[in-house]
JSON list of C-alpha atoms in Angstrom, two decimals:
[
{"chain": "A", "resi": 324, "resn": "MET", "atom": "CA", "xyz": [10.98, -8.15, 18.58]},
{"chain": "A", "resi": 325, "resn": "ASP", "atom": "CA", "xyz": [7.96, -9.97, 20.71]},
{"chain": "A", "resi": 326, "resn": "ALA", "atom": "CA", "xyz": [4.55, -9.21, 21.41]},
{"chain": "A", "resi": 327, "resn": "ALA", "atom": "CA", "xyz": [6.08, -7.42, 24.26]},
{"chain": "A", "resi": 328, "resn": "GLU", "atom": "CA", "xyz": [8.43, -5.56, 22.81]},
{"chain": "A", "resi": 329, "resn": "LEU", "atom": "CA", "xyz": [5.70, -4.21, 20.50]},
{"chain": "A", "resi": 330, "resn": "ARG", "atom": "CA", "xyz": [3.25, -3.24, 23.68]},
{"chain": "A", "resi": 331, "resn": "ALA", "atom": "CA", "xyz": [5.76, -1.41, 25.16]},
{"chain": "A", "resi": 332, "resn": "THR", "atom": "CA", "xyz": [6.95, 0.65, 22.01]},
{"chain": "A", "resi": 333, "resn": "GLN", "atom": "CA", "xyz": [3.37, 1.24, 21.06]},
{"chain": "A", "resi": 334, "resn": "ALA", "atom": "CA", "xyz": [1.74, 1.89, 24.44]},
{"chain": "A", "resi": 335, "resn": "PRO", "atom": "CA", "xyz": [2.89, 5.53, 24.93]},
{"chain": "A", "resi": 336, "resn": "ILE", "atom": "CA", "xyz": [1.67, 6.10, 21.40]},
{"chain": "A", "resi": 337, "resn": "LYS", "atom": "CA", "xyz": [-1.50, 4.62, 21.68]},
{"chain": "A", "resi": 338, "resn": "ASP", "atom": "CA", "xyz": [-1.61, 6.74, 25.16]},
{"chain": "A", "resi": 339, "resn": "ARG", "atom": "CA", "xyz": [-1.20, 10.24, 23.37]},
{"chain": "A", "resi": 340, "resn": "TYR", "atom": "CA", "xyz": [-3.26, 9.29, 20.78]},
{"chain": "A", "resi": 341, "resn": "LYS", "atom": "CA", "xyz": [-5.93, 8.38, 23.38]},
{"chain": "A", "resi": 342, "resn": "THR", "atom": "CA", "xyz": [-5.23, 11.67, 25.37]},
{"chain": "A", "resi": 343, "resn": "ASP", "atom": "CA", "xyz": [-5.05, 13.96, 22.02]},
{"chain": "A", "resi": 344, "resn": "PRO", "atom": "CA", "xyz": [-6.75, 12.32, 18.74]},
{"chain": "A", "resi": 345, "resn": "LYS", "atom": "CA", "xyz": [-5.22, 15.83, 16.91]},
{"chain": "A", "resi": 346, "resn": "THR", "atom": "CA", "xyz": [-1.47, 13.84, 17.82]},
{"chain": "A", "resi": 347, "resn": "ALA", "atom": "CA", "xyz": [-2.27, 10.81, 15.18]},
{"chain": "A", "resi": 348, "resn": "MET", "atom": "CA", "xyz": [-2.89, 12.72, 12.30]},
{"chain": "A", "resi": 349, "resn": "ILE", "atom": "CA", "xyz": [-0.61, 13.15, 10.10]},
{"chain": "A", "resi": 350, "resn": "THR", "atom": "CA", "xyz": [0.12, 14.18, 6.20]},
{"chain": "A", "resi": 351, "resn": "LEU", "atom": "CA", "xyz": [2.45, 11.68, 4.45]},
{"chain": "A", "resi": 352, "resn": "LYS", "atom": "CA", "xyz": [3.32, 13.70, 1.38]},
{"chain": "A", "resi": 353, "resn": "ALA", "atom": "CA", "xyz": [4.33, 12.38, -1.74]},
{"chain": "A", "resi": 354, "resn": "LYS", "atom": "CA", "xyz": [6.22, 14.52, -4.73]},
{"chain": "A", "resi": 355, "resn": "GLY", "atom": "CA", "xyz": [7.45, 14.06, -8.02]},
{"chain": "A", "resi": 356, "resn": "SER", "atom": "CA", "xyz": [9.36, 16.79, -10.04]},
{"chain": "A", "resi": 357, "resn": "ILE", "atom": "CA", "xyz": [8.55, 16.14, -14.46]},
{"chain": "A", "resi": 358, "resn": "GLU", "atom": "CA", "xyz": [11.28, 16.92, -16.37]},
{"chain": "A", "resi": 359, "resn": "ASN", "atom": "CA", "xyz": [11.23, 17.73, -20.04]},
{"chain": "A", "resi": 360, "resn": "GLU", "atom": "CA", "xyz": [13.18, 13.82, -20.54]},
{"chain": "A", "resi": 361, "resn": "GLY", "atom": "CA", "xyz": [10.96, 11.21, -21.99]},
{"chain": "A", "resi": 362, "resn": "ILE", "atom": "CA", "xyz": [7.81, 10.83, -20.33]},
{"chain": "A", "resi": 363, "resn": "ALA", "atom": "CA", "xyz": [8.82, 10.22, -16.75]},
{"chain": "A", "resi": 364, "resn": "CYS", "atom": "CA", "xyz": [7.93, 10.78, -13.77]},
{"chain": "A", "resi": 365, "resn": "LYS", "atom": "CA", "xyz": [10.82, 11.33, -10.37]},
{"chain": "A", "resi": 366, "resn": "VAL", "atom": "CA", "xyz": [9.17, 10.39, -7.63]},
{"chain": "A", "resi": 367, "resn": "GLU", "atom": "CA", "xyz": [11.60, 11.02, -3.81]},
{"chain": "A", "resi": 368, "resn": "THR", "atom": "CA", "xyz": [10.95, 8.23, -1.58]},
{"chain": "A", "resi": 369, "resn": "GLY", "atom": "CA", "xyz": [12.59, 9.72, 0.72]},
{"chain": "A", "resi": 370, "resn": "ARG", "atom": "CA", "xyz": [15.44, 7.27, 0.64]},
{"chain": "A", "resi": 371, "resn": "ALA", "atom": "CA", "xyz": [16.20, 7.59, -3.26]},
{"chain": "A", "resi": 372, "resn": "LEU", "atom": "CA", "xyz": [15.00, 8.58, -6.23]},
{"chain": "A", "resi": 373, "resn": "ALA", "atom": "CA", "xyz": [12.45, 6.83, -8.53]},
{"chain": "A", "resi": 374, "resn": "VAL", "atom": "CA", "xyz": [11.74, 7.39, -12.06]},
{"chain": "A", "resi": 375, "resn": "ALA", "atom": "CA", "xyz": [8.45, 6.67, -13.51]},
{"chain": "A", "resi": 376, "resn": "GLY", "atom": "CA", "xyz": [7.43, 5.86, -16.83]},
{"chain": "A", "resi": 377, "resn": "LEU", "atom": "CA", "xyz": [4.92, 4.34, -19.30]},
{"chain": "A", "resi": 378, "resn": "HIS", "atom": "CA", "xyz": [3.98, 0.40, -19.43]},
{"chain": "A", "resi": 379, "resn": "PRO", "atom": "CA", "xyz": [5.34, -1.68, -22.19]},
{"chain": "A", "resi": 380, "resn": "ALA", "atom": "CA", "xyz": [1.91, -2.08, -23.19]},
{"chain": "A", "resi": 381, "resn": "THR", "atom": "CA", "xyz": [1.01, 1.92, -23.36]},
{"chain": "A", "resi": 382, "resn": "GLY", "atom": "CA", "xyz": [4.10, 2.48, -25.45]},
{"chain": "A", "resi": 383, "resn": "GLY", "atom": "CA", "xyz": [6.95, 2.64, -22.27]},
{"chain": "A", "resi": 384, "resn": "SER", "atom": "CA", "xyz": [10.51, 1.20, -22.62]},
{"chain": "A", "resi": 385, "resn": "GLY", "atom": "CA", "xyz": [10.08, -0.59, -20.01]},
{"chain": "A", "resi": 386, "resn": "LEU", "atom": "CA", "xyz": [13.24, 1.30, -17.89]},
{"chain": "A", "resi": 387, "resn": "GLU", "atom": "CA", "xyz": [11.16, 2.50, -16.03]},
{"chain": "A", "resi": 388, "resn": "LEU", "atom": "CA", "xyz": [8.87, 1.36, -12.97]},
{"chain": "A", "resi": 389, "resn": "CYS", "atom": "CA", "xyz": [5.15, 1.54, -13.48]},
{"chain": "A", "resi": 390, "resn": "SER", "atom": "CA", "xyz": [3.45, 3.37, -10.81]},
{"chain": "A", "resi": 391, "resn": "GLY", "atom": "CA", "xyz": [0.64, 0.42, -11.54]},
{"chain": "A", "resi": 392, "resn": "ASP", "atom": "CA", "xyz": [3.46, -2.40, -9.85]},
{"chain": "A", "resi": 393, "resn": "MET", "atom": "CA", "xyz": [4.12, 0.70, -7.23]},
{"chain": "A", "resi": 394, "resn": "LEU", "atom": "CA", "xyz": [0.77, 0.44, -6.57]},
{"chain": "A", "resi": 395, "resn": "LEU", "atom": "CA", "xyz": [1.37, -3.24, -5.82]},
{"chain": "A", "resi": 396, "resn": "GLU", "atom": "CA", "xyz": [4.36, -3.00, -4.60]},
{"chain": "A", "resi": 397, "resn": "ALA", "atom": "CA", "xyz": [3.04, -0.37, -2.20]},
{"chain": "A", "resi": 398, "resn": "LEU", "atom": "CA", "xyz": [-0.25, -3.63, -1.04]},
{"chain": "A", "resi": 399, "resn": "VAL", "atom": "CA", "xyz": [2.71, -6.12, -0.63]},
{"chain": "A", "resi": 400, "resn": "ALA", "atom": "CA", "xyz": [4.98, -4.15, 1.69]},
{"chain": "A", "resi": 401, "resn": "CYS", "atom": "CA", "xyz": [1.91, -2.67, 4.20]},
{"chain": "A", "resi": 402, "resn": "ALA", "atom": "CA", "xyz": [0.26, -5.93, 3.91]},
{"chain": "A", "resi": 403, "resn": "GLY", "atom": "CA", "xyz": [3.47, -7.59, 4.67]},
{"chain": "A", "resi": 404, "resn": "VAL", "atom": "CA", "xyz": [4.36, -5.38, 7.64]},
{"chain": "A", "resi": 405, "resn": "THR", "atom": "CA", "xyz": [0.75, -5.06, 9.02]},
{"chain": "A", "resi": 406, "resn": "LEU", "atom": "CA", "xyz": [0.91, -9.07, 8.85]},
{"chain": "A", "resi": 407, "resn": "LYS", "atom": "CA", "xyz": [3.72, -9.54, 10.87]},
{"chain": "A", "resi": 408, "resn": "SER", "atom": "CA", "xyz": [2.95, -6.91, 13.38]},
{"chain": "A", "resi": 409, "resn": "VAL", "atom": "CA", "xyz": [-0.13, -8.47, 13.88]},
{"chain": "A", "resi": 410, "resn": "ALA", "atom": "CA", "xyz": [1.47, -12.29, 13.96]},
{"chain": "A", "resi": 411, "resn": "THR", "atom": "CA", "xyz": [3.85, -10.87, 16.07]},
{"chain": "A", "resi": 412, "resn": "ALA", "atom": "CA", "xyz": [0.86, -8.93, 18.27]},
{"chain": "A", "resi": 413, "resn": "ILE", "atom": "CA", "xyz": [-1.35, -11.61, 18.83]},
{"chain": "A", "resi": 414, "resn": "GLU", "atom": "CA", "xyz": [1.32, -14.06, 19.48]},
{"chain": "A", "resi": 415, "resn": "VAL", "atom": "CA", "xyz": [0.45, -16.41, 16.26]},
{"chain": "A", "resi": 416, "resn": "PRO", "atom": "CA", "xyz": [4.21, -18.23, 14.88]},
{"chain": "A", "resi": 417, "resn": "LEU", "atom": "CA", "xyz": [5.28, -17.34, 11.90]},
{"chain": "A", "resi": 418, "resn": "LYS", "atom": "CA", "xyz": [8.34, -19.36, 9.98]},
{"chain": "A", "resi": 419, "resn": "ALA", "atom": "CA", "xyz": [8.46, -17.25, 7.29]},
{"chain": "A", "resi": 420, "resn": "GLY", "atom": "CA", "xyz": [5.62, -15.99, 4.88]},
{"chain": "A", "resi": 421, "resn": "LEU", "atom": "CA", "xyz": [5.26, -14.53, 1.19]},
{"chain": "A", "resi": 422, "resn": "VAL", "atom": "CA", "xyz": [3.13, -11.57, -0.05]},
{"chain": "A", "resi": 423, "resn": "THR", "atom": "CA", "xyz": [2.34, -11.74, -3.18]},
{"chain": "A", "resi": 424, "resn": "ALA", "atom": "CA", "xyz": [-0.63, -8.70, -4.59]},
{"chain": "A", "resi": 425, "resn": "GLU", "atom": "CA", "xyz": [-1.20, -9.00, -8.96]},
{"chain": "A", "resi": 426, "resn": "GLY", "atom": "CA", "xyz": [-4.25, -6.88, -10.28]},
{"chain": "A", "resi": 427, "resn": "ASP", "atom": "CA", "xyz": [-5.72, -7.01, -14.08]},
{"chain": "A", "resi": 428, "resn": "LEU", "atom": "CA", "xyz": [-5.56, -3.88, -16.11]},
{"chain": "A", "resi": 429, "resn": "ASP", "atom": "CA", "xyz": [-7.09, -3.72, -19.81]},
{"chain": "A", "resi": 430, "resn": "PHE", "atom": "CA", "xyz": [-4.73, -1.09, -21.19]},
{"chain": "A", "resi": 431, "resn": "ARG", "atom": "CA", "xyz": [-7.56, -0.19, -24.01]},
{"chain": "A", "resi": 432, "resn": "GLY", "atom": "CA", "xyz": [-8.72, 2.09, -20.70]},
{"chain": "A", "resi": 433, "resn": "THR", "atom": "CA", "xyz": [-5.63, 4.14, -19.89]},
{"chain": "A", "resi": 434, "resn": "LEU", "atom": "CA", "xyz": [-4.99, 4.73, -24.00]},
{"chain": "A", "resi": 435, "resn": "GLY", "atom": "CA", "xyz": [-8.38, 5.64, -24.56]},
{"chain": "A", "resi": 436, "resn": "VAL", "atom": "CA", "xyz": [-9.08, 2.40, -27.24]},
{"chain": "A", "resi": 437, "resn": "SER", "atom": "CA", "xyz": [-12.18, 1.41, -25.52]},
{"chain": "A", "resi": 438, "resn": "LYS", "atom": "CA", "xyz": [-14.76, 3.93, -23.94]},
{"chain": "A", "resi": 439, "resn": "ASP", "atom": "CA", "xyz": [-16.01, 0.63, -22.60]},
{"chain": "A", "resi": 440, "resn": "ALA", "atom": "CA", "xyz": [-12.70, -0.68, -21.02]},
{"chain": "A", "resi": 441, "resn": "PRO", "atom": "CA", "xyz": [-12.95, 0.65, -17.42]},
{"chain": "A", "resi": 442, "resn": "VAL", "atom": "CA", "xyz": [-8.85, 2.67, -16.51]},
{"chain": "A", "resi": 443, "resn": "GLY", "atom": "CA", "xyz": [-7.92, 1.09, -13.16]},
{"chain": "A", "resi": 444, "resn": "PHE", "atom": "CA", "xyz": [-7.80, -2.37, -11.70]},
{"chain": "A", "resi": 445, "resn": "LYS", "atom": "CA", "xyz": [-10.67, -4.61, -12.91]},
{"chain": "A", "resi": 446, "resn": "GLN", "atom": "CA", "xyz": [-9.30, -6.54, -9.71]},
{"chain": "A", "resi": 447, "resn": "ILE", "atom": "CA", "xyz": [-6.26, -7.24, -7.63]},
{"chain": "A", "resi": 448, "resn": "ARG", "atom": "CA", "xyz": [-5.12, -10.77, -5.74]},
{"chain": "A", "resi": 449, "resn": "LEU", "atom": "CA", "xyz": [-3.33, -10.20, -2.20]},
{"chain": "A", "resi": 450, "resn": "ASN", "atom": "CA", "xyz": [-1.42, -13.60, -1.95]},
{"chain": "A", "resi": 451, "resn": "PHE", "atom": "CA", "xyz": [-0.43, -14.88, 1.52]},
{"chain": "A", "resi": 452, "resn": "ASP", "atom": "CA", "xyz": [1.98, -17.62, 1.24]},
{"chain": "A", "resi": 453, "resn": "LEU", "atom": "CA", "xyz": [2.74, -18.67, 5.06]},
{"chain": "A", "resi": 454, "resn": "ASP", "atom": "CA", "xyz": [4.88, -21.05, 6.77]},
{"chain": "A", "resi": 455, "resn": "THR", "atom": "CA", "xyz": [3.74, -21.19, 10.62]},
{"chain": "A", "resi": 456, "resn": "ASP", "atom": "CA", "xyz": [1.87, -24.08, 12.50]},
{"chain": "A", "resi": 457, "resn": "ALA", "atom": "CA", "xyz": [-0.97, -21.90, 13.24]},
{"chain": "A", "resi": 458, "resn": "THR", "atom": "CA", "xyz": [-4.11, -23.25, 13.69]},
{"chain": "A", "resi": 459, "resn": "GLU", "atom": "CA", "xyz": [-7.01, -22.41, 10.77]},
{"chain": "A", "resi": 460, "resn": "GLU", "atom": "CA", "xyz": [-8.70, -19.97, 13.19]},
{"chain": "A", "resi": 461, "resn": "GLN", "atom": "CA", "xyz": [-5.68, -18.50, 14.67]},
{"chain": "A", "resi": 462, "resn": "ILE", "atom": "CA", "xyz": [-5.13, -17.84, 10.72]},
{"chain": "A", "resi": 463, "resn": "ALA", "atom": "CA", "xyz": [-7.71, -16.51, 10.38]},
{"chain": "A", "resi": 464, "resn": "THR", "atom": "CA", "xyz": [-7.72, -14.08, 12.46]},
{"chain": "A", "resi": 465, "resn": "LEU", "atom": "CA", "xyz": [-4.18, -13.25, 11.99]},
{"chain": "A", "resi": 466, "resn": "LEU", "atom": "CA", "xyz": [-5.67, -11.94, 7.91]},
{"chain": "A", "resi": 467, "resn": "ARG", "atom": "CA", "xyz": [-9.37, -10.41, 8.95]},
{"chain": "A", "resi": 468, "resn": "LEU", "atom": "CA", "xyz": [-6.99, -7.74, 11.20]},
{"chain": "A", "resi": 469, "resn": "THR", "atom": "CA", "xyz": [-4.15, -7.71, 8.61]},
{"chain": "A", "resi": 470, "resn": "GLU", "atom": "CA", "xyz": [-6.74, -6.83, 5.93]},
{"chain": "A", "resi": 471, "resn": "ARG", "atom": "CA", "xyz": [-8.28, -4.51, 8.62]},
{"chain": "A", "resi": 472, "resn": "TYR", "atom": "CA", "xyz": [-5.57, -2.58, 9.58]},
{"chain": "A", "resi": 473, "resn": "CYS", "atom": "CA", "xyz": [-3.61, -3.00, 6.56]},
{"chain": "A", "resi": 474, "resn": "VAL", "atom": "CA", "xyz": [-3.74, 0.81, 5.92]},
{"chain": "A", "resi": 475, "resn": "VAL", "atom": "CA", "xyz": [-2.99, 0.34, 1.56]},
{"chain": "A", "resi": 476, "resn": "TYR", "atom": "CA", "xyz": [-5.32, -2.13, 1.70]},
{"chain": "A", "resi": 477, "resn": "GLN", "atom": "CA", "xyz": [-8.14, -0.20, 3.12]},
{"chain": "A", "resi": 478, "resn": "THR", "atom": "CA", "xyz": [-7.95, 2.69, 0.96]},
{"chain": "A", "resi": 479, "resn": "LEU", "atom": "CA", "xyz": [-7.96, 0.43, -2.27]},
{"chain": "A", "resi": 480, "resn": "SER", "atom": "CA", "xyz": [-10.73, -1.19, -0.79]},
{"chain": "A", "resi": 481, "resn": "HIS", "atom": "CA", "xyz": [-12.54, 2.37, 0.39]},
{"chain": "A", "resi": 482, "resn": "PRO", "atom": "CA", "xyz": [-11.58, 4.88, -1.36]},
{"chain": "A", "resi": 483, "resn": "ALA", "atom": "CA", "xyz": [-10.48, 7.78, 0.24]},
{"chain": "A", "resi": 484, "resn": "ASP", "atom": "CA", "xyz": [-11.77, 11.71, -1.04]},
{"chain": "A", "resi": 485, "resn": "ILE", "atom": "CA", "xyz": [-8.88, 12.60, -3.57]},
{"chain": "A", "resi": 486, "resn": "SER", "atom": "CA", "xyz": [-9.37, 15.98, -4.80]},
{"chain": "A", "resi": 487, "resn": "VAL", "atom": "CA", "xyz": [-6.60, 17.40, -7.62]},
{"chain": "A", "resi": 488, "resn": "LEU", "atom": "CA", "xyz": [-5.78, 21.17, -7.36]},
{"chain": "A", "resi": 489, "resn": "HIS", "atom": "CA", "xyz": [-3.14, 22.71, -9.59]},
{"chain": "A", "resi": 490, "resn": "ARG", "atom": "CA", "xyz": [-1.15, 26.01, -10.29]},
{"chain": "A", "resi": 491, "resn": "VAL", "atom": "CA", "xyz": [0.60, 27.47, -12.85]},
{"chain": "A", "resi": 492, "resn": "ILE", "atom": "CA", "xyz": [3.78, 28.16, -11.93]},
{"chain": "A", "resi": 493, "resn": "SER", "atom": "CA", "xyz": [5.39, 30.46, -14.74]},
{"chain": "A", "resi": 494, "resn": "ARG", "atom": "CA", "xyz": [3.47, 31.28, -18.14]}
]
């Protein structure tokens, strides 16, 4: 897809959102089921079933997906798609690229070993290795816009308000 095709595809969508902003508000959903077997949560991805479990550093077998890894994978996926979309839109030539994310966790926090240890990532590093002939100025613009428009990056950088609700379905 080139810049003209991308603009043509997105133009009617953008117009609709400008004239009727309510149509731009969409609720994305994720669902997982907690079974009696093992310590795991089966997550419906829309394409397949992903089984998340404990990381080996917290007693897991390593056979299930770690939700921390899944968070980093979501960041990489979103940043990669956003970068490619922005590069296409502003016509920055990309031959290839590699997007990686790594994050530092202190598992003492999640295991309750130390109240001083945080629960969650202390730091996340998002890296782009780009094969491009673009100028430094073009690359700077590409990265700035990628950060600006990447949903997962923005959500991690500026956390959303989260509410926790529950229902008891049987007693």
